[in-house]
PDB file of C-alpha atoms and ligand atoms in Angstrom:
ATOM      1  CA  UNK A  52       9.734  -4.346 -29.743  1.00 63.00           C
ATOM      2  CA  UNK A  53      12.781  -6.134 -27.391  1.00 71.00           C
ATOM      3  CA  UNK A  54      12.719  -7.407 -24.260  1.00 71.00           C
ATOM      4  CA  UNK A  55      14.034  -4.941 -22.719  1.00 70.00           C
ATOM      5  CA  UNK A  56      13.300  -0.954 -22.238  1.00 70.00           C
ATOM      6  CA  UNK A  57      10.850  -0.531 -25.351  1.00 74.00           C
ATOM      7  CA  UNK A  58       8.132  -3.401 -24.231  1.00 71.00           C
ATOM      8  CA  UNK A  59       8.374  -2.051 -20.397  1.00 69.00           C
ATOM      9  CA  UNK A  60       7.855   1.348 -20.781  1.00 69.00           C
ATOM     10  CA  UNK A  61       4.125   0.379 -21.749  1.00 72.00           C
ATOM     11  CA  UNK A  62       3.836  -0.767 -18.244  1.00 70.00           C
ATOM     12  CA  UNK A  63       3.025   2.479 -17.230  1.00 70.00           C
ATOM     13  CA  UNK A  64       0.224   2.602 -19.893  1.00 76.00           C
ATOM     14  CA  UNK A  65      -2.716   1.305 -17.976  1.00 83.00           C
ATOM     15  CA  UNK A  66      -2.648   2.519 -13.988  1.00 89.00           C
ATOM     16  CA  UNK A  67      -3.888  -0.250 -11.454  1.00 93.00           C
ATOM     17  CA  UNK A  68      -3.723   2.770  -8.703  1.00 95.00           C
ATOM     18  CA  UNK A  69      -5.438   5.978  -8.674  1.00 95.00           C
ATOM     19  CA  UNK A  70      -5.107   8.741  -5.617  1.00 96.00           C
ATOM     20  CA  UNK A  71      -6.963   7.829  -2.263  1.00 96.00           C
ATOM     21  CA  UNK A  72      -9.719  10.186  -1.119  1.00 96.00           C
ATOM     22  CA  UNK A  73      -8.544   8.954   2.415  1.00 96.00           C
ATOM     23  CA  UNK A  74      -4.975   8.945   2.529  1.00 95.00           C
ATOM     24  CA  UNK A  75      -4.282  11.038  -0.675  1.00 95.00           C
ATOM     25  CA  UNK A  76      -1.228   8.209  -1.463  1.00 96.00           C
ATOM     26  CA  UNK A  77      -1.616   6.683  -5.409  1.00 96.00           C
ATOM     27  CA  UNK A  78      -2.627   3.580  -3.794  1.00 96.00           C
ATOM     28  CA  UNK A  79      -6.506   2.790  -4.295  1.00 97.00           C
ATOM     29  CA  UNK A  80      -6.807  -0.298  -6.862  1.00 97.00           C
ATOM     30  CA  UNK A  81      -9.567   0.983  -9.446  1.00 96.00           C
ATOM     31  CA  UNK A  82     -10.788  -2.858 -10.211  1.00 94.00           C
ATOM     32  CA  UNK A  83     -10.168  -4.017  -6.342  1.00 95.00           C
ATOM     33  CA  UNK A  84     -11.886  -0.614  -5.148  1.00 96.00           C
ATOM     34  CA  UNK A  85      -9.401  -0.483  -2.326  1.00 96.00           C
ATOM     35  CA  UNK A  86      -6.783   1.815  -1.083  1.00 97.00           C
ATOM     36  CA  UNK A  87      -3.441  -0.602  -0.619  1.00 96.00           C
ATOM     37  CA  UNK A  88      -2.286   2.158   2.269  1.00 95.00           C
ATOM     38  CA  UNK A  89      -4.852   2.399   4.116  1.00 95.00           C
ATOM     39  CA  UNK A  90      -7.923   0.079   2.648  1.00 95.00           C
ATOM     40  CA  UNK A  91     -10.190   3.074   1.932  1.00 96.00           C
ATOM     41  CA  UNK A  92     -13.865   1.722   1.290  1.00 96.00           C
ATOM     42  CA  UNK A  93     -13.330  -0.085   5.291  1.00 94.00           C
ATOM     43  CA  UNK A  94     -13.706   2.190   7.692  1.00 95.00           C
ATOM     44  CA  UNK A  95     -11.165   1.068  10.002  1.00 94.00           C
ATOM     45  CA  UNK A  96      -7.145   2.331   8.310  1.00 94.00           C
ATOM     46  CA  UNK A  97      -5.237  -0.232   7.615  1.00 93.00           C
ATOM     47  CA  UNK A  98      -2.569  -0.605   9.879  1.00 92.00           C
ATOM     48  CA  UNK A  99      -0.018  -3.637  10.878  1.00 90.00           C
ATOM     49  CA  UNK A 100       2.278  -3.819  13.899  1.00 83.00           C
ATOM     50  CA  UNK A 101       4.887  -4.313  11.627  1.00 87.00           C
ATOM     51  CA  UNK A 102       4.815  -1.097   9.929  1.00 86.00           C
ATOM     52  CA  UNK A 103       6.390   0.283  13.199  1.00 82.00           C
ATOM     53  CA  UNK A 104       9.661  -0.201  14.086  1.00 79.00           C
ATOM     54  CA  UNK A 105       9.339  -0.648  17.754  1.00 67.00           C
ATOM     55  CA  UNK A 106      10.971  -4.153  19.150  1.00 65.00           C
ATOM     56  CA  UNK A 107       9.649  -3.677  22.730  1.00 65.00           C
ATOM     57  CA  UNK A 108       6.328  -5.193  22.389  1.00 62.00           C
ATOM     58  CA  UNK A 109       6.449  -7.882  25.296  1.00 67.00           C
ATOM     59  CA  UNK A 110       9.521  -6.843  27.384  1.00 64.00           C
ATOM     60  CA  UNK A 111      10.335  -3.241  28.044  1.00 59.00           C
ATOM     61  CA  UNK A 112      14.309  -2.571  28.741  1.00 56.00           C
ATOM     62  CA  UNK A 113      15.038   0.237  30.545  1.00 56.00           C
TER      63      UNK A 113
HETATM   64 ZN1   ZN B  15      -5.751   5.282   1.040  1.00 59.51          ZN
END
């Protein structure tokens, strides 16, 4: 066991993230019980304004 590739490809041995029932991404934290996509158990989806790329909040040009 190194540093390097042997010791890191255990990483994969225990999975934090199972599938979503919600949003069907590999994203719902078994020991947090909530979906990092769309926060599953709440029933509002998770959603930011910064996951969109739009830059005309305030001021519309054009
Ligand atoms: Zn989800």
């Amino acid at each position: 066991m190194t540093k390097g590739t042997t010791s890191r490809g255990k990483r994969t041995a225990h999975r934090t993230h199972m599938q979503c029932r919600r949003c069907g991404n590999r994203s719902f934290h078994k020991r947090k019980g909530r979906c990092a996509s769309c926060g599953y158990p709440s029933p509002k989806l998770r959603r930011y304004a910064w996951q969109r790329k739009n830059f005309n909040h305030r001021r519309r040009i054009t």
